[in-house]
mmCIF file of C-alpha atoms in Angstrom:
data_model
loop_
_atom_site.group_PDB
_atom_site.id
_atom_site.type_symbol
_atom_site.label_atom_id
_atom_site.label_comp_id
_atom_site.label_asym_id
_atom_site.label_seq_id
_atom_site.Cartn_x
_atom_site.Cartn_y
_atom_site.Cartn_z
ATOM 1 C CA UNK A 1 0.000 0.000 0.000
ATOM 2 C CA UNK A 2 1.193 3.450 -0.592
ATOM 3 C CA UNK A 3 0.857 6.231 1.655
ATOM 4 C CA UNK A 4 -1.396 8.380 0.090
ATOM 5 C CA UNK A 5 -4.580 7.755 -1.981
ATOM 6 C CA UNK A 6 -6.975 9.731 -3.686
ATOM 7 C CA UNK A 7 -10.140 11.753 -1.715
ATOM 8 C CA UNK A 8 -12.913 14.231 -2.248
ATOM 9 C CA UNK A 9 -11.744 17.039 -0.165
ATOM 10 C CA UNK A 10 -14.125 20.255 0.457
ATOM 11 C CA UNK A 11 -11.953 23.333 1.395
ATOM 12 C CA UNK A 12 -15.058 25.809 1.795
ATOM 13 C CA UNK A 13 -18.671 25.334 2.262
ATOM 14 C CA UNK A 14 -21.167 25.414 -0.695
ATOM 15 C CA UNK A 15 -22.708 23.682 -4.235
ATOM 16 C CA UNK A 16 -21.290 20.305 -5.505
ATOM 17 C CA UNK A 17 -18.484 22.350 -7.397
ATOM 18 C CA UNK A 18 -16.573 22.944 -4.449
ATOM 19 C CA UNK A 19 -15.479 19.264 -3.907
ATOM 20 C CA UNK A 20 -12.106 18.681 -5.437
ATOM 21 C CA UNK A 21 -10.580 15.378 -5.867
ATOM 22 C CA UNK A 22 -7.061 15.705 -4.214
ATOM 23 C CA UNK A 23 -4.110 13.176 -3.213
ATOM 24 C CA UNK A 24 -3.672 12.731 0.724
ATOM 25 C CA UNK A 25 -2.592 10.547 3.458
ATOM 26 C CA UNK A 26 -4.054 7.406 4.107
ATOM 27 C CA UNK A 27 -5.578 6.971 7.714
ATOM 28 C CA UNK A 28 -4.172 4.963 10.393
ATOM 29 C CA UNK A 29 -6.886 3.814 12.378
ATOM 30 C CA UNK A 30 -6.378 4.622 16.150
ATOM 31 C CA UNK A 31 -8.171 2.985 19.330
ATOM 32 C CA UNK A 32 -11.451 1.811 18.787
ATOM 33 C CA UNK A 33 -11.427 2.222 14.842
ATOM 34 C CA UNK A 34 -11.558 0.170 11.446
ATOM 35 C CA UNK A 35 -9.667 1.457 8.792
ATOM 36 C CA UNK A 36 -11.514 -0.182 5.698
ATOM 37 C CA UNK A 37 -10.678 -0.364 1.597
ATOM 38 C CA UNK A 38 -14.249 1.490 0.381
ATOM 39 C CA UNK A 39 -15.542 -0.508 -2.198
ATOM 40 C CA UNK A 40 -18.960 1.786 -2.245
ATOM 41 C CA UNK A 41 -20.158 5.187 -0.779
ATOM 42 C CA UNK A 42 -24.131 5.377 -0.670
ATOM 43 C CA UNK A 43 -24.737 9.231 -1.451
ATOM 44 C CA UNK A 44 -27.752 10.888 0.569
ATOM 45 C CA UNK A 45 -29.463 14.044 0.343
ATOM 46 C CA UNK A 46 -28.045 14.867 3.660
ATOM 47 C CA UNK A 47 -24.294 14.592 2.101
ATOM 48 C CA UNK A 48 -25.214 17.109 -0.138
ATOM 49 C CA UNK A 49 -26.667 19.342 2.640
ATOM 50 C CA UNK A 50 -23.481 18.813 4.605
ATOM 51 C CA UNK A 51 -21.058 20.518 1.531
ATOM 52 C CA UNK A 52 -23.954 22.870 1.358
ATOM 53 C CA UNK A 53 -23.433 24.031 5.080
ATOM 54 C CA UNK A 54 -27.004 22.930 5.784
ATOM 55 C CA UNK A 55 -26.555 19.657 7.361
ATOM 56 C CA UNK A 56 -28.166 19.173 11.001
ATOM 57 C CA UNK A 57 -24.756 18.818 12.397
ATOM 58 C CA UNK A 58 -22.409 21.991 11.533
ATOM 59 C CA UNK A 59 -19.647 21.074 8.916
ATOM 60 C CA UNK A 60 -15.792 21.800 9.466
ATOM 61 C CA UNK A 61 -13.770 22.333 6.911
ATOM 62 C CA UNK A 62 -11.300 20.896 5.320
ATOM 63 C CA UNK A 63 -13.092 17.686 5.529
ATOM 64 C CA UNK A 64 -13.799 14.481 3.196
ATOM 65 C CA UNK A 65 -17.654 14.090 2.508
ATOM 66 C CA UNK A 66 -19.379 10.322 2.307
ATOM 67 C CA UNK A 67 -21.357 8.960 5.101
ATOM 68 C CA UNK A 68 -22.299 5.808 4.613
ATOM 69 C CA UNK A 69 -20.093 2.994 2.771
ATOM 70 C CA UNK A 70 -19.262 -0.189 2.641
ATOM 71 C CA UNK A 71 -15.994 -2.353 1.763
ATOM 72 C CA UNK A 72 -13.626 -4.656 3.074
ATOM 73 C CA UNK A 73 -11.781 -4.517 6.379
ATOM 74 C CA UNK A 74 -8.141 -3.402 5.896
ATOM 75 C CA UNK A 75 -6.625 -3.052 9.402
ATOM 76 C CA UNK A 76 -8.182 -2.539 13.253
ATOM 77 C CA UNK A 77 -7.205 -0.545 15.774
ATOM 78 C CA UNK A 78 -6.141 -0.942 18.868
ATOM 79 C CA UNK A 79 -9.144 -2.770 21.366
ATOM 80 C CA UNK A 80 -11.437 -3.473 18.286
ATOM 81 C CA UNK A 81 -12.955 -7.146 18.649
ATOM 82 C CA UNK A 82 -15.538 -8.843 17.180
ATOM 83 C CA UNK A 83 -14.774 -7.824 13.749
ATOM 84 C CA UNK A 84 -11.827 -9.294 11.005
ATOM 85 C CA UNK A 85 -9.592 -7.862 8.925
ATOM 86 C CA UNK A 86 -11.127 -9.294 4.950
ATOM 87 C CA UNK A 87 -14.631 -8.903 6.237
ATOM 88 C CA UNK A 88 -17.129 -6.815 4.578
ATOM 89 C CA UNK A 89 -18.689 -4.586 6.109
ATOM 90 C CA UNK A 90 -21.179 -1.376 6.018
ATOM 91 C CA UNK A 91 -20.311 2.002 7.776
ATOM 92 C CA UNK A 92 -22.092 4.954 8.706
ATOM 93 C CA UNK A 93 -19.078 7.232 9.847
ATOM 94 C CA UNK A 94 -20.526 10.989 9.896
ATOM 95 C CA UNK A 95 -18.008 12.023 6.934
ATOM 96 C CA UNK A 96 -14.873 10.712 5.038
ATOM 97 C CA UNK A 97 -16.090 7.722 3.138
ATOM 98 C CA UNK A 98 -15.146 9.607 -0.428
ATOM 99 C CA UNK A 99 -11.815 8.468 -0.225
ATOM 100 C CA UNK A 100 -9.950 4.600 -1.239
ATOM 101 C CA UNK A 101 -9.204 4.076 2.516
ATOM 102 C CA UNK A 102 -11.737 5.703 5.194
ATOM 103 C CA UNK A 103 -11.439 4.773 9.092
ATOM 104 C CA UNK A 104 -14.474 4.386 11.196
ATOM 105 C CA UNK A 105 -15.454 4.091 14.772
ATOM 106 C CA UNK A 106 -15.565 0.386 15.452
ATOM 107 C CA UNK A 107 -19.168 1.670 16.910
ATOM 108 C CA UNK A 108 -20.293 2.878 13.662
ATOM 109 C CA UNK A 109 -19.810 -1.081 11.914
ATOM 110 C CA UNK A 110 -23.831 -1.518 10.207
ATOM 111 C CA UNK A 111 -24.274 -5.189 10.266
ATOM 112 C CA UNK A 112 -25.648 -6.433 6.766
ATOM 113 C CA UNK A 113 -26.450 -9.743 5.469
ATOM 114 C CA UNK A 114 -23.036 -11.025 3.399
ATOM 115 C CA UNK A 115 -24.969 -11.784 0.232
ATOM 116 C CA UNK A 116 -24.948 -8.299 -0.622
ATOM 117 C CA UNK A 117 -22.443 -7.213 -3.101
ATOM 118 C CA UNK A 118 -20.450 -3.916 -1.883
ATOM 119 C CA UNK A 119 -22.679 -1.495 -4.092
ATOM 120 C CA UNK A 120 -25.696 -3.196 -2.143
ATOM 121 C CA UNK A 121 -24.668 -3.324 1.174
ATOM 122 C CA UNK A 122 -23.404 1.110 0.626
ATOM 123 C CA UNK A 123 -27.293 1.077 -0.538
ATOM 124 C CA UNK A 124 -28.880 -0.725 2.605
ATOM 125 C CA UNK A 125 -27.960 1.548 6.027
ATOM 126 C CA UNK A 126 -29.309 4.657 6.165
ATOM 127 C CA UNK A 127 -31.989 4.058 3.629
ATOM 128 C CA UNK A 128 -33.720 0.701 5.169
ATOM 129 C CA UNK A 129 -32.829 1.818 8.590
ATOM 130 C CA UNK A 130 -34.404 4.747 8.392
ATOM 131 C CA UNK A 131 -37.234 3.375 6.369
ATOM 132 C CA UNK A 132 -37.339 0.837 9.076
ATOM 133 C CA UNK A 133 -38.062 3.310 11.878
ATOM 134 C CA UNK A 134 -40.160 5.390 9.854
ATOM 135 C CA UNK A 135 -42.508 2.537 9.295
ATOM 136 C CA UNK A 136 -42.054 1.106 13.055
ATOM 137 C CA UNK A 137 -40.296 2.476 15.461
ATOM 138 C CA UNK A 138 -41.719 5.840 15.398
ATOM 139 C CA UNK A 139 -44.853 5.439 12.992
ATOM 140 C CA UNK A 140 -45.987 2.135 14.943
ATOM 141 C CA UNK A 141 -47.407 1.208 11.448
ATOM 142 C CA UNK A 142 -49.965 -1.777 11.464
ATOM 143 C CA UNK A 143 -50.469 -4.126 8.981
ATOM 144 C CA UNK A 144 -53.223 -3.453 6.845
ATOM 145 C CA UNK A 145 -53.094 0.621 7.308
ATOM 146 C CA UNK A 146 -52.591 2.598 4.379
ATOM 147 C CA UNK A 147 -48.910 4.623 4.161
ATOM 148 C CA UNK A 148 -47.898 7.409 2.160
ATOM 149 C CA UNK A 149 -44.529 7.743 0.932
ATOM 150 C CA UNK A 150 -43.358 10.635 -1.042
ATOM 151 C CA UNK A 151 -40.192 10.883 -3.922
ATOM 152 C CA UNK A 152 -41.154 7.097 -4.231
ATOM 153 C CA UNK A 153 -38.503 6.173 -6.991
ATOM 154 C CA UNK A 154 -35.377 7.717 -4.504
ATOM 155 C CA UNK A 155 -33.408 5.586 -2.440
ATOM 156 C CA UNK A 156 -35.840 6.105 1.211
ATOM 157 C CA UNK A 157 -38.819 5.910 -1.465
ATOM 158 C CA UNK A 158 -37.828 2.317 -2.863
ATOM 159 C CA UNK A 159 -36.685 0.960 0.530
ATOM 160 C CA UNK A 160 -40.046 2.402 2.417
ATOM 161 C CA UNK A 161 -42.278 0.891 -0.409
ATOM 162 C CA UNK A 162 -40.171 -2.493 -0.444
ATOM 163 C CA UNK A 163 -40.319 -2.292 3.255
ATOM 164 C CA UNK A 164 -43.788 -1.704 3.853
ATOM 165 C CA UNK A 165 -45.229 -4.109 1.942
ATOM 166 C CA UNK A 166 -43.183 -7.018 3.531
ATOM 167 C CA UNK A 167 -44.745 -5.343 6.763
ATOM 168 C CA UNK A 168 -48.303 -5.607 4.934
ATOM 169 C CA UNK A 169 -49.141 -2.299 4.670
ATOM 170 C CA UNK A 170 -50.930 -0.813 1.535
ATOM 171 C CA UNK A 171 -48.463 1.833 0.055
ATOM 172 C CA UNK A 172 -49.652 5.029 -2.193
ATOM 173 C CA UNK A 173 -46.435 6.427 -3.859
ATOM 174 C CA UNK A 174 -46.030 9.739 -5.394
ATOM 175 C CA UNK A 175 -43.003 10.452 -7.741
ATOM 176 C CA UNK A 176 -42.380 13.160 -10.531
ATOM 177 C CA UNK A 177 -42.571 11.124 -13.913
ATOM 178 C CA UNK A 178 -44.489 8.231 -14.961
ATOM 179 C CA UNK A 179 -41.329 5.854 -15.239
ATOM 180 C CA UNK A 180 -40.660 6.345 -10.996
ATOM 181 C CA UNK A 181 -44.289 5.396 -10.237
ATOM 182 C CA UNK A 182 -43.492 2.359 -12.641
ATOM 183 C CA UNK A 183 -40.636 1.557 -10.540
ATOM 184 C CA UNK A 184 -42.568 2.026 -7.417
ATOM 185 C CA UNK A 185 -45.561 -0.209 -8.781
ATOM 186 C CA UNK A 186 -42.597 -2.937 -9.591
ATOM 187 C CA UNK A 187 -41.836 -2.880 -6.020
ATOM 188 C CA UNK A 188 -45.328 -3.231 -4.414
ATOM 189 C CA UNK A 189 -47.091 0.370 -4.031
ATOM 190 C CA UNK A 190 -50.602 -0.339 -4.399
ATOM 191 C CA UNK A 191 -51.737 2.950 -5.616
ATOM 192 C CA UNK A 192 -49.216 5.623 -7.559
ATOM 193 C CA UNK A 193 -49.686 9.124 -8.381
ATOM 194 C CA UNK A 194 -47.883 12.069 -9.994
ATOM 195 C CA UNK A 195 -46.312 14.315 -7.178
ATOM 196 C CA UNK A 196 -47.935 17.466 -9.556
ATOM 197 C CA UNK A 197 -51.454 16.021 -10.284
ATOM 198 C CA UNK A 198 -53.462 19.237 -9.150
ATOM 199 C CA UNK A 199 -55.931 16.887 -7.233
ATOM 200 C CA UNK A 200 -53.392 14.623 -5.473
ATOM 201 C CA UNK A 201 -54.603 15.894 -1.886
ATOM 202 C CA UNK A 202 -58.072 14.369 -2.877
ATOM 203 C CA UNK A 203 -57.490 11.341 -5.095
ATOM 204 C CA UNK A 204 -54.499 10.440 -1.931
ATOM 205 C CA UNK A 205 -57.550 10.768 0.843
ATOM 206 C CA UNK A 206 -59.849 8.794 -1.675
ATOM 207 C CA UNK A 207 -57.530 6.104 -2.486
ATOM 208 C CA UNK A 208 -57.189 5.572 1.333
ATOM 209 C CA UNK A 209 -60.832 4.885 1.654
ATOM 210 C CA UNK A 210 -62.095 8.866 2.033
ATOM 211 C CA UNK A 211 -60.434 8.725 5.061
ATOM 212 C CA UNK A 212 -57.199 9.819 4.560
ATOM 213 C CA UNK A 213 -53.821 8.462 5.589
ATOM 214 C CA UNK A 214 -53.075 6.694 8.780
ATOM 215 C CA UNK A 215 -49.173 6.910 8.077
ATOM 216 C CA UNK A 216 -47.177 9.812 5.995
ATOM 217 C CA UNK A 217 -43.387 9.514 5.649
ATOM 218 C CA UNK A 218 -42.659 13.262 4.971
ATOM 219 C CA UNK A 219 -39.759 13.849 2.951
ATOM 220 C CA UNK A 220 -40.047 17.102 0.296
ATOM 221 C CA UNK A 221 -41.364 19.698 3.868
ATOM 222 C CA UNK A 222 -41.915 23.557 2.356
ATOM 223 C CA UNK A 223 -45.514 23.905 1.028
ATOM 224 C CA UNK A 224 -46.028 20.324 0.615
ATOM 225 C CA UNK A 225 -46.187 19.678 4.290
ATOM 226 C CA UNK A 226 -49.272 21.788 4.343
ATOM 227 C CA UNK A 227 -50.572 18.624 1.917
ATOM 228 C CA UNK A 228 -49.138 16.394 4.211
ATOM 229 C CA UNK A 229 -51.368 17.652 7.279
ATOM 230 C CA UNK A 230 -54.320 17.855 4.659
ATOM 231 C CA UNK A 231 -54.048 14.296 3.283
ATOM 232 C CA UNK A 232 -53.613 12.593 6.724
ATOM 233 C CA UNK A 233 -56.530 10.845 8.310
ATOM 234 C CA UNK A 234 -57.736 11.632 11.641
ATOM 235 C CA UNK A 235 -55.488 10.709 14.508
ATOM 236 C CA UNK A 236 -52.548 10.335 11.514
ATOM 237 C CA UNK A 237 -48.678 10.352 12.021
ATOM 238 C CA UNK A 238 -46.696 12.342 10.131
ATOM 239 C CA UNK A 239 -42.961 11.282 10.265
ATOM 240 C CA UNK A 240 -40.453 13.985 9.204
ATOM 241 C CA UNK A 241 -37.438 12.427 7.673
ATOM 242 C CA UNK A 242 -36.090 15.348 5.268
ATOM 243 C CA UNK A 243 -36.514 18.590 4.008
ATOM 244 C CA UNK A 244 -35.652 17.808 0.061
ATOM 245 C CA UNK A 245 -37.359 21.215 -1.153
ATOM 246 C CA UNK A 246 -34.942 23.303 1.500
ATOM 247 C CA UNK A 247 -37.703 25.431 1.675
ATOM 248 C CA UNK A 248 -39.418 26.201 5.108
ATOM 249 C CA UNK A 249 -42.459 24.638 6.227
ATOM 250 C CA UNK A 250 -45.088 26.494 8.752
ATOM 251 C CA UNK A 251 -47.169 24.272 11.323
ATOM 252 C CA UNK A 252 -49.877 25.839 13.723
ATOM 253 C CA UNK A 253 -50.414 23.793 16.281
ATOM 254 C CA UNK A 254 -54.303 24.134 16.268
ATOM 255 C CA UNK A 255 -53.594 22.336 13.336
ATOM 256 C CA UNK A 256 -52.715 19.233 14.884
ATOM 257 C CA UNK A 257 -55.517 19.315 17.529
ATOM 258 C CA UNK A 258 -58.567 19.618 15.146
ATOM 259 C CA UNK A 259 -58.048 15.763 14.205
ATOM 260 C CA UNK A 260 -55.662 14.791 16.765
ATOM 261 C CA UNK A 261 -52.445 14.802 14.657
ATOM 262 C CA UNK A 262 -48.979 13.710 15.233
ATOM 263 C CA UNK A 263 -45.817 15.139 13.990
ATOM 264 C CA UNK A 264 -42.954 12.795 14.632
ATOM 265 C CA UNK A 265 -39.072 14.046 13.210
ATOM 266 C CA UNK A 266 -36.764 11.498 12.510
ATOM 267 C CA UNK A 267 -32.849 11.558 12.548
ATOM 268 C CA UNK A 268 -31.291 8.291 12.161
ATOM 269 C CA UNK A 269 -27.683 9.450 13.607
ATOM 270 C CA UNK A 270 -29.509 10.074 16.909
ATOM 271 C CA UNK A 271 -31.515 6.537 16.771
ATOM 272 C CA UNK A 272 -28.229 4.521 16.046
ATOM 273 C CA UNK A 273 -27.350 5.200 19.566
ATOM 274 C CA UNK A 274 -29.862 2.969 20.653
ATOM 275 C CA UNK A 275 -28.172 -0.207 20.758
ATOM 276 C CA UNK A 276 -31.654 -2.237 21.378
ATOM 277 C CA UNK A 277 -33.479 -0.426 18.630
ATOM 278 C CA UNK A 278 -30.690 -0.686 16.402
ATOM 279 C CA UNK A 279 -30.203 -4.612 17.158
ATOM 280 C CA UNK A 280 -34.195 -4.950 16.643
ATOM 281 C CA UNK A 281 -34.312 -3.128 13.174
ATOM 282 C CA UNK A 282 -31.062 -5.414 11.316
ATOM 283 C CA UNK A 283 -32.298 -8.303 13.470
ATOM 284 C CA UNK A 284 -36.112 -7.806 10.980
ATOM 285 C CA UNK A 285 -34.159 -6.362 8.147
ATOM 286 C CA UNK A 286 -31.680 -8.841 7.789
ATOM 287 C CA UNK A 287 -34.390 -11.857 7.533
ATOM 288 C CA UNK A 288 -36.187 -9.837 4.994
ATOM 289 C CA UNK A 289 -33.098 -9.478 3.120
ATOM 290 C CA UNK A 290 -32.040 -13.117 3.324
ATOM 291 C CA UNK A 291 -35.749 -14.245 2.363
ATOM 292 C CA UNK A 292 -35.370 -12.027 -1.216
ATOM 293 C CA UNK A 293 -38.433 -9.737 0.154
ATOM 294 C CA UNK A 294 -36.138 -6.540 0.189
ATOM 295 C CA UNK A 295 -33.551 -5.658 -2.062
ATOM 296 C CA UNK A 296 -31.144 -2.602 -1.788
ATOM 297 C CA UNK A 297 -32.021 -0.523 -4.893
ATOM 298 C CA UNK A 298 -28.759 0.634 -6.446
ATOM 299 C CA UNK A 299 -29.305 3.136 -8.570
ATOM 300 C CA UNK A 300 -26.433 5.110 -11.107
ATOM 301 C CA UNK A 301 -22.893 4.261 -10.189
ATOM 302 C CA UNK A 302 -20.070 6.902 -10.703
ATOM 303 C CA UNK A 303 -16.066 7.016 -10.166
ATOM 304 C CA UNK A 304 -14.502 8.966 -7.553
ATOM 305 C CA UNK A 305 -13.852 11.559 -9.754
ATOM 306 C CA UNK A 306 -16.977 11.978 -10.883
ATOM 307 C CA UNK A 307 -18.480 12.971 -7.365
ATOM 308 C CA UNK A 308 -19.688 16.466 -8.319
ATOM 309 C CA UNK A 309 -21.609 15.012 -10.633
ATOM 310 C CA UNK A 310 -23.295 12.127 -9.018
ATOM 311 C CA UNK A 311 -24.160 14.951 -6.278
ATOM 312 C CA UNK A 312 -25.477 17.343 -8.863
ATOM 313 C CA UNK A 313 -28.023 14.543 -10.431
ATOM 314 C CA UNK A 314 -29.126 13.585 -6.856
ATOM 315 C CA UNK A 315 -29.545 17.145 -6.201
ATOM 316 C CA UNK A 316 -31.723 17.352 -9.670
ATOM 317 C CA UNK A 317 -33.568 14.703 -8.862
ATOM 318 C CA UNK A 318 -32.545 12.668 -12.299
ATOM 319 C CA UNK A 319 -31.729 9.364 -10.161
ATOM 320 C CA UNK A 320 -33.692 6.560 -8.785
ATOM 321 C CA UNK A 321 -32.555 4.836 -6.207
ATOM 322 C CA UNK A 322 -29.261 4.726 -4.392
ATOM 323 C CA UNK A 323 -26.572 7.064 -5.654
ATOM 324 C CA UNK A 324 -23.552 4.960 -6.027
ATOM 325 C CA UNK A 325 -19.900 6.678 -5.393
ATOM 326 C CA UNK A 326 -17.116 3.870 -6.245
ATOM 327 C CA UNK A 327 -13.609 5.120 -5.388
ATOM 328 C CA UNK A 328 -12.105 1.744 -7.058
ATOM 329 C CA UNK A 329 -12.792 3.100 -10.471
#
């Protein structure tokens, strides 16, 4: 191995443009950390929202972007056990994954079924996790109920649909073109409509019986979360995952008490530290995975070097599924 490698480094806080592929060291992993070969960085909106400054977390530059990834297991660090070097593995690490070698918090360590290939298992984390909690943990969906999930082709779109089936709910999808609500229909949504169609609020309440919807997974916020409180039913969860239209959303609470609404957010980073929930959601995950009912959606794959343009498509919304980052290529 050489001592340095190739990374996407960001210098200064702002669009895709800013990330520059540069030559630097490659990380030693110290106590408690995996250093890992990256075979696969799963791209989120959030990774863009981090270059952008806009992130949850604040961003410090200079840093490497990429937060979730998978690959092999080059070396350990001191006091890491239960893992070897040659295993693959999935990471969620915060940042640095854009890079040929990343290190990682022994902590961090996602497990996924070993039947995924390295572009899958980048795919799976934070998009079936979160999916996973949407549905569950926080949304305490119930077989039979009718969910709504929004930007239904994306990565959180296909794994919520995929998911919530297996779960036996009855899924309405909404995407932006005709060929995304095919993709959602090829993975189980029951009823599909265009995100634009000027009476979605009504034919989304119809299609749920006239009632409206028992679960929304609320993704796109700004004006649409106004349609959101509209098109739930009575005594509805909302569950705010994202903010994709960075616009700002406005909630009154009388809102909420005329039908006895809830408005759940969602952040998986804070969730992860919940070693029983964590434990509960790849314990049901992973048996869906290994029965062939769920199946990471990898979407367009891109070299290293093409980063600012894998970010700029996700940003554009011209992908489906999970943005693929390979730093092998």
């Amino acid at each position: 191995m050489t001592d340095t490698m190739k990374a996407i480094r960001v210098d200064r806080l702002g669009p895709p443009d800013v990330m520059q592929l540069q030559d630097v060291a490659v990380p030693s992993p110290g106590p408690g950390e995996v250093r890992i070969e990256v075979e696969a960085v799963g791209i989120n909106f959030a990774d863009a929202l981090a270059v952008a400054g806009e992130y949850l977390t604040r961003t410090r530059v200079p840093y490497t972007p990429g937060m979730e990834f998978a690959g092999i297991v080059d070396a350990l660090g001191e006091g890491v056990s239960g893992v070897q070097v040659g295993q693959r593995v999935a990471a969620l690490g915060g940042s640095g994954a854009l890079a040929r070698y990343a290190t990682v918090n022994a902590a961090g360590l996602v497990p996924v079924p070993q039947t995924l290939t390295g572009a899958q298992a980048a795919a799976f984390p934070v998009s079936y996790f979160t999916a996973y909690h949407a549905l569950q943990t926080l949304g305490r969906g119930e077989s039979g109920e009718w969910v709504l999930v929004q930007a239904a082709a994306g990565a959180l779109g296909t794994a919520s649909i995929q998911l919530a089936s297996a779960l036996g709910l009855n899924v309405i999808a909404l995407a932006s073109t005709e060929e995304k609500l095919d993709i959602a229909r090829r993975l189980g949504a029951d009823v599909t409509l265009l995100q634009d169609d000027p009476d979605r609020v009504k034919k989304v309440r119809d299609a749920a019986g006239g009632r409206g919807v028992p679960l929304i997974l609320e993704v796109v916020g700004g004006k649409r979360f106004q349609e959101s409180l509209e098109m739930a039913a009575s005594r509805g969860r909302i569950i705010v995952i994202g903010n994709a239209s960075r616009e700002q959303a406005n909630l009154r609470p009388v809102e909420l008490m005329k039908r006895n609404l809830t408005v759940t957010g969602l952040w998986l980073t804070s969730l992860m530290t919940d070693a029983t929930v964590t434990a509960e959601a790849a314990r049901v995950l992973g048996e869906l995975v290994a029965s062939g009912r769920v199946v990471p959606q990898v979407g367009p794959t891109y070299a290293l070097a093409q980063s600012v343009q894998a970010f700029e498509d996700l940003l554009n919304r011209r992908t489906t599924g999970k943005v693929i980052i390979e730093p092998g290529r």
